[in-house]
Tab-separated table of N, CA, C and O in Angstrom:
chain	number	residue	atom	x	y	z
A	10	VAL	N	-66.633	-23.427	64.811
A	10	VAL	CA	-67.087	-23.979	63.531
A	10	VAL	C	-68.358	-23.252	63.115
A	10	VAL	O	-69.268	-23.064	63.927
A	11	GLN	N	-68.395	-22.864	61.849
A	11	GLN	CA	-69.603	-22.219	61.313
A	11	GLN	C	-69.983	-22.844	59.986
A	11	GLN	O	-69.120	-23.129	59.154
A	12	LEU	N	-71.278	-23.075	59.829
A	12	LEU	CA	-71.845	-23.505	58.558
A	12	LEU	C	-72.888	-22.464	58.186
A	12	LEU	O	-73.954	-22.401	58.794
A	13	GLN	N	-72.555	-21.635	57.223
A	13	GLN	CA	-73.402	-20.496	56.858
A	13	GLN	C	-74.165	-20.820	55.587
A	13	GLN	O	-73.600	-20.803	54.496
A	14	ALA	N	-75.461	-21.080	55.745
A	14	ALA	CA	-76.304	-21.405	54.596
A	14	ALA	C	-76.925	-20.135	54.013
A	14	ALA	O	-77.252	-19.200	54.749
A	15	SER	N	-77.092	-20.134	52.711
A	15	SER	CA	-77.710	-19.000	52.031
A	15	SER	C	-78.365	-19.483	50.747
A	15	SER	O	-78.156	-20.627	50.326
A	16	GLY	N	-79.146	-18.594	50.140
A	16	GLY	CA	-79.749	-18.914	48.849
A	16	GLY	C	-81.222	-19.248	48.891
A	16	GLY	O	-81.842	-19.444	47.838
A	17	GLY	N	-81.797	-19.327	50.074
A	17	GLY	CA	-83.220	-19.613	50.165
A	17	GLY	C	-84.052	-18.432	49.707
A	17	GLY	O	-83.540	-17.350	49.436
A	18	GLY	N	-85.355	-18.656	49.615
A	18	GLY	CA	-86.240	-17.573	49.213
A	18	GLY	C	-87.614	-18.086	48.894
A	18	GLY	O	-87.955	-19.245	49.169
A	19	LEU	N	-88.409	-17.201	48.311
A	19	LEU	CA	-89.780	-17.517	47.916
A	19	LEU	C	-89.829	-17.652	46.399
A	19	LEU	O	-89.447	-16.709	45.680
A	20	VAL	N	-90.268	-18.811	45.932
A	20	VAL	CA	-90.375	-19.048	44.494
A	20	VAL	C	-91.721	-19.703	44.203
A	20	VAL	O	-92.401	-20.186	45.114
A	21	GLN	N	-92.055	-19.750	42.920
A	21	GLN	CA	-93.270	-20.439	42.507
A	21	GLN	C	-92.950	-21.879	42.129
A	21	GLN	O	-91.803	-22.213	41.805
A	22	ALA	N	-93.963	-22.705	42.169
A	22	ALA	CA	-93.791	-24.106	41.786
A	22	ALA	C	-93.199	-24.195	40.380
A	22	ALA	O	-93.599	-23.442	39.490
A	23	GLY	N	-92.242	-25.092	40.229
A	23	GLY	CA	-91.583	-25.278	38.954
A	23	GLY	C	-90.294	-24.494	38.795
A	23	GLY	O	-89.509	-24.774	37.877
A	24	GLU	N	-90.065	-23.536	39.665
A	24	GLU	CA	-88.855	-22.725	39.583
A	24	GLU	C	-87.690	-23.400	40.313
A	24	GLU	O	-87.833	-24.495	40.874
A	25	SER	N	-86.546	-22.722	40.291
A	25	SER	CA	-85.317	-23.298	40.839
A	25	SER	C	-84.688	-22.378	41.874
A	25	SER	O	-84.915	-21.162	41.871
A	26	LEU	N	-83.910	-22.982	42.746
A	26	LEU	CA	-83.074	-22.255	43.696
A	26	LEU	C	-81.763	-23.012	43.853
A	26	LEU	O	-81.714	-24.234	43.698
A	27	ARG	N	-80.721	-22.266	44.190
A	27	ARG	CA	-79.434	-22.879	44.490
A	27	ARG	C	-79.013	-22.462	45.889
A	27	ARG	O	-78.801	-21.274	46.148
A	28	LEU	N	-78.909	-23.417	46.772
A	28	LEU	CA	-78.472	-23.155	48.129
A	28	LEU	C	-76.959	-23.338	48.225
A	28	LEU	O	-76.377	-24.185	47.549
A	29	SER	N	-76.358	-22.539	49.090
A	29	SER	CA	-74.929	-22.654	49.365
A	29	SER	C	-74.726	-22.784	50.862
A	29	SER	O	-75.495	-22.232	51.652
A	30	CYS	N	-73.690	-23.491	51.247
A	30	CYS	CA	-73.314	-23.594	52.657
A	30	CYS	C	-71.805	-23.460	52.736
A	30	CYS	O	-71.074	-24.349	52.284
A	31	ALA	N	-71.366	-22.349	53.301
A	31	ALA	CA	-69.937	-22.087	53.439
A	31	ALA	C	-69.482	-22.514	54.828
A	31	ALA	O	-70.051	-22.068	55.833
A	32	ALA	N	-68.467	-23.339	54.877
A	32	ALA	CA	-67.977	-23.868	56.147
A	32	ALA	C	-66.680	-23.186	56.547
A	32	ALA	O	-65.842	-22.848	55.706
A	33	SER	N	-66.529	-22.987	57.846
A	33	SER	CA	-65.275	-22.470	58.380
A	33	SER	C	-64.997	-23.165	59.708
A	33	SER	O	-65.923	-23.605	60.391
A	34	GLY	N	-63.716	-23.274	60.019
A	34	GLY	CA	-63.348	-23.892	61.292
A	34	GLY	C	-63.173	-25.394	61.239
A	34	GLY	O	-62.926	-26.030	62.276
A	35	ILE	N	-63.352	-25.976	60.052
A	35	ILE	CA	-63.143	-27.415	59.873
A	35	ILE	C	-62.256	-27.641	58.654
A	35	ILE	O	-62.134	-26.759	57.797
A	36	ILE	N	-61.655	-28.814	58.595
A	36	ILE	CA	-60.917	-29.202	57.388
A	36	ILE	C	-61.961	-29.763	56.435
A	36	ILE	O	-62.265	-30.964	56.447
A	37	PHE	N	-62.524	-28.886	55.645
A	37	PHE	CA	-63.730	-29.171	54.870
A	37	PHE	C	-63.600	-30.437	54.035
A	37	PHE	O	-64.515	-31.243	53.977
A	38	SER	N	-62.460	-30.613	53.403
A	38	SER	CA	-62.306	-31.736	52.462
A	38	SER	C	-62.379	-33.093	53.145
A	38	SER	O	-62.571	-34.113	52.478
A	39	THR	N	-62.269	-33.117	54.459
A	39	THR	CA	-62.289	-34.391	55.174
A	39	THR	C	-63.674	-34.741	55.722
A	39	THR	O	-63.859	-35.795	56.325
A	40	TYR	N	-64.632	-33.850	55.508
A	40	TYR	CA	-65.972	-34.048	56.049
A	40	TYR	C	-66.963	-34.481	54.983
A	40	TYR	O	-66.927	-33.990	53.845
A	41	ASN	N	-67.846	-35.377	55.357
A	41	ASN	CA	-69.037	-35.658	54.571
A	41	ASN	C	-70.025	-34.530	54.833
A	41	ASN	O	-70.185	-34.088	55.985
A	42	MET	N	-70.678	-34.067	53.784
A	42	MET	CA	-71.598	-32.939	53.912
A	42	MET	C	-73.004	-33.361	53.509
A	42	MET	O	-73.186	-34.243	52.662
A	43	GLY	N	-73.970	-32.704	54.112
A	43	GLY	CA	-75.346	-33.046	53.783
A	43	GLY	C	-76.275	-31.856	53.896
A	43	GLY	O	-75.965	-30.853	54.548
A	44	TRP	N	-77.394	-31.989	53.211
A	44	TRP	CA	-78.491	-31.028	53.344
A	44	TRP	C	-79.686	-31.770	53.943
A	44	TRP	O	-80.072	-32.843	53.448
A	45	TYR	N	-80.248	-31.197	54.980
A	45	TYR	CA	-81.457	-31.691	55.605
A	45	TYR	C	-82.522	-30.607	55.451
A	45	TYR	O	-82.217	-29.463	55.119
A	46	ARG	N	-83.759	-30.985	55.734
A	46	ARG	CA	-84.807	-29.978	55.758
A	46	ARG	C	-85.792	-30.305	56.869
A	46	ARG	O	-85.955	-31.452	57.276
A	47	GLN	N	-86.431	-29.251	57.333
A	47	GLN	CA	-87.441	-29.394	58.378
A	47	GLN	C	-88.602	-28.473	58.084
A	47	GLN	O	-88.427	-27.247	58.039
A	48	ALA	N	-89.745	-29.083	57.869
A	48	ALA	CA	-90.962	-28.329	57.634
A	48	ALA	C	-91.689	-28.145	58.968
A	48	ALA	O	-91.493	-28.928	59.902
A	49	PRO	N	-92.549	-27.133	59.075
A	49	PRO	CA	-93.272	-26.905	60.328
A	49	PRO	C	-94.043	-28.148	60.762
A	49	PRO	O	-94.764	-28.755	59.974
A	50	GLY	N	-93.854	-28.533	62.018
A	50	GLY	CA	-94.573	-29.672	62.552
A	50	GLY	C	-94.046	-31.028	62.134
A	50	GLY	O	-94.640	-32.054	62.466
A	51	LYS	N	-92.938	-31.028	61.400
A	51	LYS	CA	-92.376	-32.298	60.926
A	51	LYS	C	-90.958	-32.478	61.447
A	51	LYS	O	-90.293	-31.526	61.848
A	52	GLN	N	-90.508	-33.713	61.397
A	52	GLN	CA	-89.142	-34.000	61.821
A	52	GLN	C	-88.147	-33.599	60.739
A	52	GLN	O	-88.477	-33.547	59.551
A	53	ARG	N	-86.946	-33.350	61.183
A	53	ARG	CA	-85.871	-33.056	60.242
A	53	ARG	C	-85.589	-34.312	59.423
A	53	ARG	O	-85.552	-35.419	59.950
A	54	GLU	N	-85.388	-34.115	58.118
A	54	GLU	CA	-85.138	-35.260	57.246
A	54	GLU	C	-83.988	-34.983	56.298
A	54	GLU	O	-83.780	-33.838	55.874
A	55	LEU	N	-83.262	-36.034	55.978
A	55	LEU	CA	-82.160	-35.910	55.031
A	55	LEU	C	-82.707	-35.667	53.631
A	55	LEU	O	-83.678	-36.293	53.213
A	56	VAL	N	-82.067	-34.769	52.911
A	56	VAL	CA	-82.428	-34.496	51.520
A	56	VAL	C	-81.368	-35.082	50.588
A	56	VAL	O	-81.685	-35.816	49.659
A	57	ALA	N	-80.113	-34.753	50.853
A	57	ALA	CA	-79.023	-35.227	49.997
A	57	ALA	C	-77.724	-35.174	50.772
A	57	ALA	O	-77.563	-34.354	51.671
A	58	GLY	N	-76.792	-36.040	50.394
A	58	GLY	CA	-75.495	-36.056	51.025
A	58	GLY	C	-74.402	-36.244	49.999
A	58	GLY	O	-74.642	-36.766	48.898
A	59	ILE	N	-73.207	-35.782	50.355
A	59	ILE	CA	-72.043	-35.971	49.495
A	59	ILE	C	-70.862	-36.304	50.393
A	59	ILE	O	-70.588	-35.598	51.365
A	60	THR	N	-70.187	-37.408	50.077
A	60	THR	CA	-69.059	-37.818	50.899
A	60	THR	C	-67.836	-36.979	50.564
A	60	THR	O	-67.813	-36.212	49.598
A	61	ARG	N	-66.792	-37.186	51.341
A	61	ARG	CA	-65.573	-36.403	51.132
A	61	ARG	C	-64.919	-36.751	49.798
A	61	ARG	O	-64.172	-35.936	49.266
A	62	ASP	N	-65.246	-37.944	49.260
A	62	ASP	CA	-64.674	-38.291	47.954
A	62	ASP	C	-65.644	-38.009	46.810
A	62	ASP	O	-65.367	-38.366	45.666
A	63	GLY	N	-66.775	-37.362	47.114
A	63	GLY	CA	-67.680	-36.911	46.069
A	63	GLY	C	-68.842	-37.832	45.744
A	63	GLY	O	-69.624	-37.526	44.833
A	64	THR	N	-68.974	-38.923	46.459
A	64	THR	CA	-70.124	-39.809	46.228
A	64	THR	C	-71.387	-39.153	46.762
A	64	THR	O	-71.398	-38.650	47.884
A	65	THR	N	-72.440	-39.170	45.960
A	65	THR	CA	-73.673	-38.509	46.356
A	65	THR	C	-74.787	-39.516	46.630
A	65	THR	O	-74.784	-40.631	46.102
A	66	ASN	N	-75.733	-39.093	47.444
A	66	ASN	CA	-76.933	-39.880	47.675
A	66	ASN	C	-78.093	-38.926	47.884
A	66	ASN	O	-77.916	-37.815	48.385
A	67	TYR	N	-79.280	-39.388	47.479
A	67	TYR	CA	-80.477	-38.552	47.540
A	67	TYR	C	-81.640	-39.374	48.092
A	67	TYR	O	-81.745	-40.576	47.857
A	68	VAL	N	-82.549	-38.676	48.761
A	68	VAL	CA	-83.777	-39.346	49.126
A	68	VAL	C	-84.660	-39.399	47.887
A	68	VAL	O	-84.520	-38.605	46.955
A	69	GLU	N	-85.571	-40.356	47.917
A	69	GLU	CA	-86.335	-40.660	46.706
A	69	GLU	C	-87.104	-39.449	46.176
A	69	GLU	O	-87.168	-39.229	44.956
A	70	PHE	N	-87.658	-38.648	47.062
A	70	PHE	CA	-88.557	-37.581	46.610
A	70	PHE	C	-87.838	-36.399	45.960
A	70	PHE	O	-88.479	-35.487	45.480
A	71	VAL	N	-86.502	-36.415	45.928
A	71	VAL	CA	-85.792	-35.332	45.244
A	71	VAL	C	-84.938	-35.834	44.088
A	71	VAL	O	-84.351	-35.027	43.357
A	72	LYS	N	-84.884	-37.128	43.910
A	72	LYS	CA	-84.073	-37.678	42.829
A	72	LYS	C	-84.535	-37.136	41.483
A	72	LYS	O	-85.724	-37.094	41.188
A	73	GLY	N	-83.570	-36.706	40.697
A	73	GLY	CA	-83.884	-36.150	39.394
A	73	GLY	C	-84.213	-34.675	39.419
A	73	GLY	O	-84.295	-34.033	38.369
A	74	ARG	N	-84.421	-34.106	40.603
A	74	ARG	CA	-84.745	-32.672	40.713
A	74	ARG	C	-83.636	-31.896	41.414
A	74	ARG	O	-83.361	-30.751	41.071
A	75	PHE	N	-83.017	-32.501	42.423
A	75	PHE	CA	-81.995	-31.818	43.217
A	75	PHE	C	-80.622	-32.409	42.912
A	75	PHE	O	-80.487	-33.608	42.646
A	76	THR	N	-79.604	-31.558	42.987
A	76	THR	CA	-78.224	-31.999	42.805
A	76	THR	C	-77.347	-31.381	43.886
A	76	THR	O	-77.335	-30.152	44.050
A	77	ILE	N	-76.639	-32.237	44.600
A	77	ILE	CA	-75.698	-31.750	45.607
A	77	ILE	C	-74.288	-31.796	45.021
A	77	ILE	O	-73.941	-32.708	44.265
A	78	SER	N	-73.492	-30.781	45.358
A	78	SER	CA	-72.114	-30.738	44.893
A	78	SER	C	-71.277	-30.018	45.938
A	78	SER	O	-71.814	-29.382	46.843
A	79	ARG	N	-69.976	-30.117	45.783
A	79	ARG	CA	-69.088	-29.444	46.730
A	79	ARG	C	-67.889	-28.865	45.996
A	79	ARG	O	-67.463	-29.396	44.959
A	80	ASP	N	-67.360	-27.795	46.551
A	80	ASP	CA	-66.141	-27.170	46.050
A	80	ASP	C	-65.186	-27.077	47.232
A	80	ASP	O	-65.333	-26.183	48.086
A	81	ASN	N	-64.256	-27.985	47.291
A	81	ASN	CA	-63.353	-28.020	48.439
A	81	ASN	C	-62.432	-26.798	48.484
A	81	ASN	O	-61.991	-26.395	49.568
A	82	ALA	N	-62.161	-26.200	47.346
A	82	ALA	CA	-61.316	-25.005	47.324
A	82	ALA	C	-62.026	-23.821	47.975
A	82	ALA	O	-61.377	-22.904	48.490
A	83	LYS	N	-63.361	-23.848	47.940
A	83	LYS	CA	-64.145	-22.757	48.524
A	83	LYS	C	-64.799	-23.151	49.845
A	83	LYS	O	-65.574	-22.366	50.413
A	84	ASN	N	-64.544	-24.374	50.308
A	84	ASN	CA	-65.161	-24.859	51.557
A	84	ASN	C	-66.679	-24.713	51.527
A	84	ASN	O	-67.299	-24.313	52.518
A	85	THR	N	-67.261	-25.055	50.397
A	85	THR	CA	-68.688	-24.811	50.196
A	85	THR	C	-69.366	-26.031	49.582
A	85	THR	O	-68.811	-26.677	48.690
A	86	VAL	N	-70.563	-26.300	50.088
A	86	VAL	CA	-71.417	-27.332	49.511
A	86	VAL	C	-72.668	-26.647	48.962
A	86	VAL	O	-73.138	-25.660	49.540
A	87	TYR	N	-73.147	-27.173	47.841
A	87	TYR	CA	-74.286	-26.566	47.153
A	87	TYR	C	-75.438	-27.566	47.043
A	87	TYR	O	-75.237	-28.775	47.054
A	88	LEU	N	-76.633	-27.010	46.896
A	88	LEU	CA	-77.795	-27.825	46.574
A	88	LEU	C	-78.575	-27.100	45.487
A	88	LEU	O	-79.189	-26.070	45.742
A	89	GLN	N	-78.496	-27.636	44.288
A	89	GLN	CA	-79.275	-27.102	43.184
A	89	GLN	C	-80.634	-27.774	43.197
A	89	GLN	O	-80.717	-29.003	43.120
A	90	MET	N	-81.672	-26.961	43.302
A	90	MET	CA	-83.037	-27.480	43.405
A	90	MET	C	-83.838	-27.003	42.205
A	90	MET	O	-84.057	-25.798	42.047
A	91	ASN	N	-84.249	-27.942	41.385
A	91	ASN	CA	-85.056	-27.637	40.209
A	91	ASN	C	-86.461	-28.207	40.374
A	91	ASN	O	-86.702	-29.072	41.220
A	92	SER	N	-87.364	-27.710	39.560
A	92	SER	CA	-88.751	-28.196	39.572
A	92	SER	C	-89.313	-28.236	40.993
A	92	SER	O	-89.887	-29.234	41.437
A	93	LEU	N	-89.144	-27.146	41.684
A	93	LEU	CA	-89.587	-27.098	43.082
A	93	LEU	C	-91.098	-27.248	43.195
A	93	LEU	O	-91.858	-26.786	42.324
A	94	GLU	N	-91.506	-27.886	44.265
A	94	GLU	CA	-92.922	-28.154	44.545
A	94	GLU	C	-93.275	-27.536	45.898
A	94	GLU	O	-92.387	-27.365	46.749
A	95	PRO	N	-94.550	-27.216	46.107
A	95	PRO	CA	-94.937	-26.676	47.423
A	95	PRO	C	-94.511	-27.573	48.582
A	95	PRO	O	-94.189	-27.067	49.670
A	96	GLU	N	-94.463	-28.876	48.341
A	96	GLU	CA	-94.059	-29.811	49.399
A	96	GLU	C	-92.588	-29.679	49.778
A	96	GLU	O	-92.157	-30.239	50.788
A	97	ASP	N	-91.829	-28.952	48.971
A	97	ASP	CA	-90.417	-28.720	49.293
A	97	ASP	C	-90.229	-27.565	50.270
A	97	ASP	O	-89.098	-27.289	50.696
A	98	THR	N	-91.299	-26.893	50.614
A	98	THR	CA	-91.214	-25.781	51.551
A	98	THR	C	-90.710	-26.258	52.902
A	98	THR	O	-91.272	-27.184	53.502
A	99	ALA	N	-89.622	-25.648	53.376
A	99	ALA	CA	-89.000	-26.058	54.635
A	99	ALA	C	-87.806	-25.153	54.906
A	99	ALA	O	-87.394	-24.374	54.033
A	100	VAL	N	-87.256	-25.292	56.094
A	100	VAL	CA	-85.941	-24.724	56.385
A	100	VAL	C	-84.908	-25.776	55.988
A	100	VAL	O	-84.982	-26.924	56.428
A	101	TYR	N	-83.967	-25.366	55.150
A	101	TYR	CA	-82.926	-26.275	54.681
A	101	TYR	C	-81.660	-26.022	55.496
A	101	TYR	O	-81.200	-24.875	55.606
A	102	ILE	N	-81.130	-27.101	56.035
A	102	ILE	CA	-80.053	-27.014	57.023
A	102	ILE	C	-78.846	-27.809	56.531
A	102	ILE	O	-78.980	-28.954	56.094
A	103	CYS	N	-77.698	-27.191	56.641
A	103	CYS	CA	-76.452	-27.804	56.218
A	103	CYS	C	-75.859	-28.615	57.377
A	103	CYS	O	-75.947	-28.204	58.540
A	104	ASN	N	-75.219	-29.717	57.033
A	104	ASN	CA	-74.638	-30.613	58.028
A	104	ASN	C	-73.239	-31.035	57.609
A	104	ASN	O	-73.003	-31.286	56.424
A	105	ALA	N	-72.338	-31.093	58.583
A	105	ALA	CA	-70.984	-31.600	58.342
A	105	ALA	C	-70.728	-32.745	59.316
A	105	ALA	O	-71.000	-32.626	60.513
A	106	ASP	N	-70.204	-33.839	58.778
A	106	ASP	CA	-70.022	-35.054	59.590
A	106	ASP	C	-68.641	-35.630	59.284
A	106	ASP	O	-68.370	-36.009	58.138
A	107	GLY	N	-67.767	-35.648	60.282
A	107	GLY	CA	-66.428	-36.156	60.027
A	107	GLY	C	-65.739	-36.598	61.296
A	107	GLY	O	-66.355	-36.679	62.363
A	108	VAL	N	-64.459	-36.859	61.167
A	108	VAL	CA	-63.647	-37.295	62.299
A	108	VAL	C	-62.478	-36.339	62.443
A	108	VAL	O	-61.805	-36.010	61.459
A	109	PHE	N	-62.248	-35.887	63.649
A	109	PHE	CA	-61.122	-35.003	63.937
A	109	PHE	C	-60.514	-35.412	65.254
A	109	PHE	O	-61.227	-35.596	66.251
A	110	LEU	N	-59.230	-35.592	65.265
A	110	LEU	CA	-58.507	-36.041	66.461
A	110	LEU	C	-59.134	-37.309	67.040
A	110	LEU	O	-59.302	-37.442	68.256
A	111	GLY	N	-59.520	-38.195	66.137
A	111	GLY	CA	-60.016	-39.497	66.566
A	111	GLY	C	-61.450	-39.538	67.052
A	111	GLY	O	-61.936	-40.594	67.485
A	112	ARG	N	-62.136	-38.416	66.998
A	112	ARG	CA	-63.509	-38.374	67.459
A	112	ARG	C	-64.424	-37.915	66.341
A	112	ARG	O	-64.069	-37.034	65.549
A	113	ARG	N	-65.626	-38.512	66.323
A	113	ARG	CA	-66.610	-38.072	65.340
A	113	ARG	C	-67.109	-36.681	65.714
A	113	ARG	O	-67.393	-36.386	66.878
A	114	ARG	N	-67.198	-35.835	64.711
A	114	ARG	CA	-67.692	-34.459	64.896
A	114	ARG	C	-68.870	-34.261	63.956
A	114	ARG	O	-68.771	-34.550	62.765
A	115	VAL	N	-69.956	-33.725	64.483
A	115	VAL	CA	-71.134	-33.421	63.677
A	115	VAL	C	-71.526	-31.976	63.949
A	115	VAL	O	-71.689	-31.578	65.112
A	116	TYR	N	-71.660	-31.219	62.884
A	116	TYR	CA	-72.003	-29.797	63.012
A	116	TYR	C	-73.225	-29.481	62.158
A	116	TYR	O	-73.427	-30.069	61.095
A	117	TRP	N	-74.007	-28.514	62.652
A	117	TRP	CA	-75.218	-28.079	61.956
A	117	TRP	C	-75.167	-26.577	61.718
A	117	TRP	O	-74.735	-25.826	62.591
A	118	GLY	N	-75.651	-26.163	60.567
A	118	GLY	CA	-75.804	-24.741	60.290
A	118	GLY	C	-77.148	-24.243	60.802
A	118	GLY	O	-77.935	-24.990	61.375
A	119	GLN	N	-77.405	-22.960	60.548
A	119	GLN	CA	-78.626	-22.350	61.073
A	119	GLN	C	-79.806	-22.514	60.148
A	119	GLN	O	-80.946	-22.328	60.553
A	120	GLY	N	-79.573	-22.858	58.904
A	120	GLY	CA	-80.664	-23.093	57.971
A	120	GLY	C	-81.028	-21.879	57.149
A	120	GLY	O	-80.746	-20.734	57.526
A	121	THR	N	-81.664	-22.157	56.026
A	121	THR	CA	-82.175	-21.104	55.151
A	121	THR	C	-83.573	-21.511	54.701
A	121	THR	O	-83.819	-22.672	54.358
A	122	GLN	N	-84.488	-20.558	54.740
A	122	GLN	CA	-85.902	-20.840	54.452
A	122	GLN	C	-86.141	-20.925	52.946
A	122	GLN	O	-85.740	-20.028	52.193
A	123	VAL	N	-86.815	-21.988	52.546
A	123	VAL	CA	-87.270	-22.141	51.164
A	123	VAL	C	-88.796	-22.253	51.197
A	123	VAL	O	-89.343	-23.103	51.888
A	124	THR	N	-89.447	-21.364	50.477
A	124	THR	CA	-90.898	-21.368	50.400
A	124	THR	C	-91.313	-21.455	48.939
A	124	THR	O	-90.887	-20.643	48.123
A	125	VAL	N	-92.127	-22.465	48.634
A	125	VAL	CA	-92.564	-22.679	47.258
A	125	VAL	C	-94.081	-22.497	47.211
A	125	VAL	O	-94.822	-23.221	47.877
A	126	SER	N	-94.522	-21.538	46.428
A	126	SER	CA	-95.963	-21.284	46.314
A	126	SER	C	-96.527	-22.021	45.105
A	126	SER	O	-95.841	-22.236	44.112
A	127	SER	N	-97.788	-22.382	45.214
A	127	SER	CA	-98.438	-23.127	44.109
A	127	SER	C	-99.070	-22.197	43.101
A	127	SER	O	-99.159	-20.990	43.303
């Protein structure tokens, strides 16, 4: 199983980035997908999630700025990030959470660095 995240980079405050996470080795449409982030010295935290039927949820500090979406035909989940703030600087990590052969499976990608300068 691979979760390949891309799209990170260095931007200025107020700018936008679109992250992508391409999944392979799983039946993508059956998995709930999520984006987490981890800043230096901090714990990993959930940013946004999207269920297999397309229901989305966001943590409070990104509501109205970030949008998560998925394309099951491309086995890819996206995170559109607008109005970025320096506090959004972190490694953004893709997550897949589902059930296969009767067992819960949780997979993590390697992450993509997002750096927002003030």
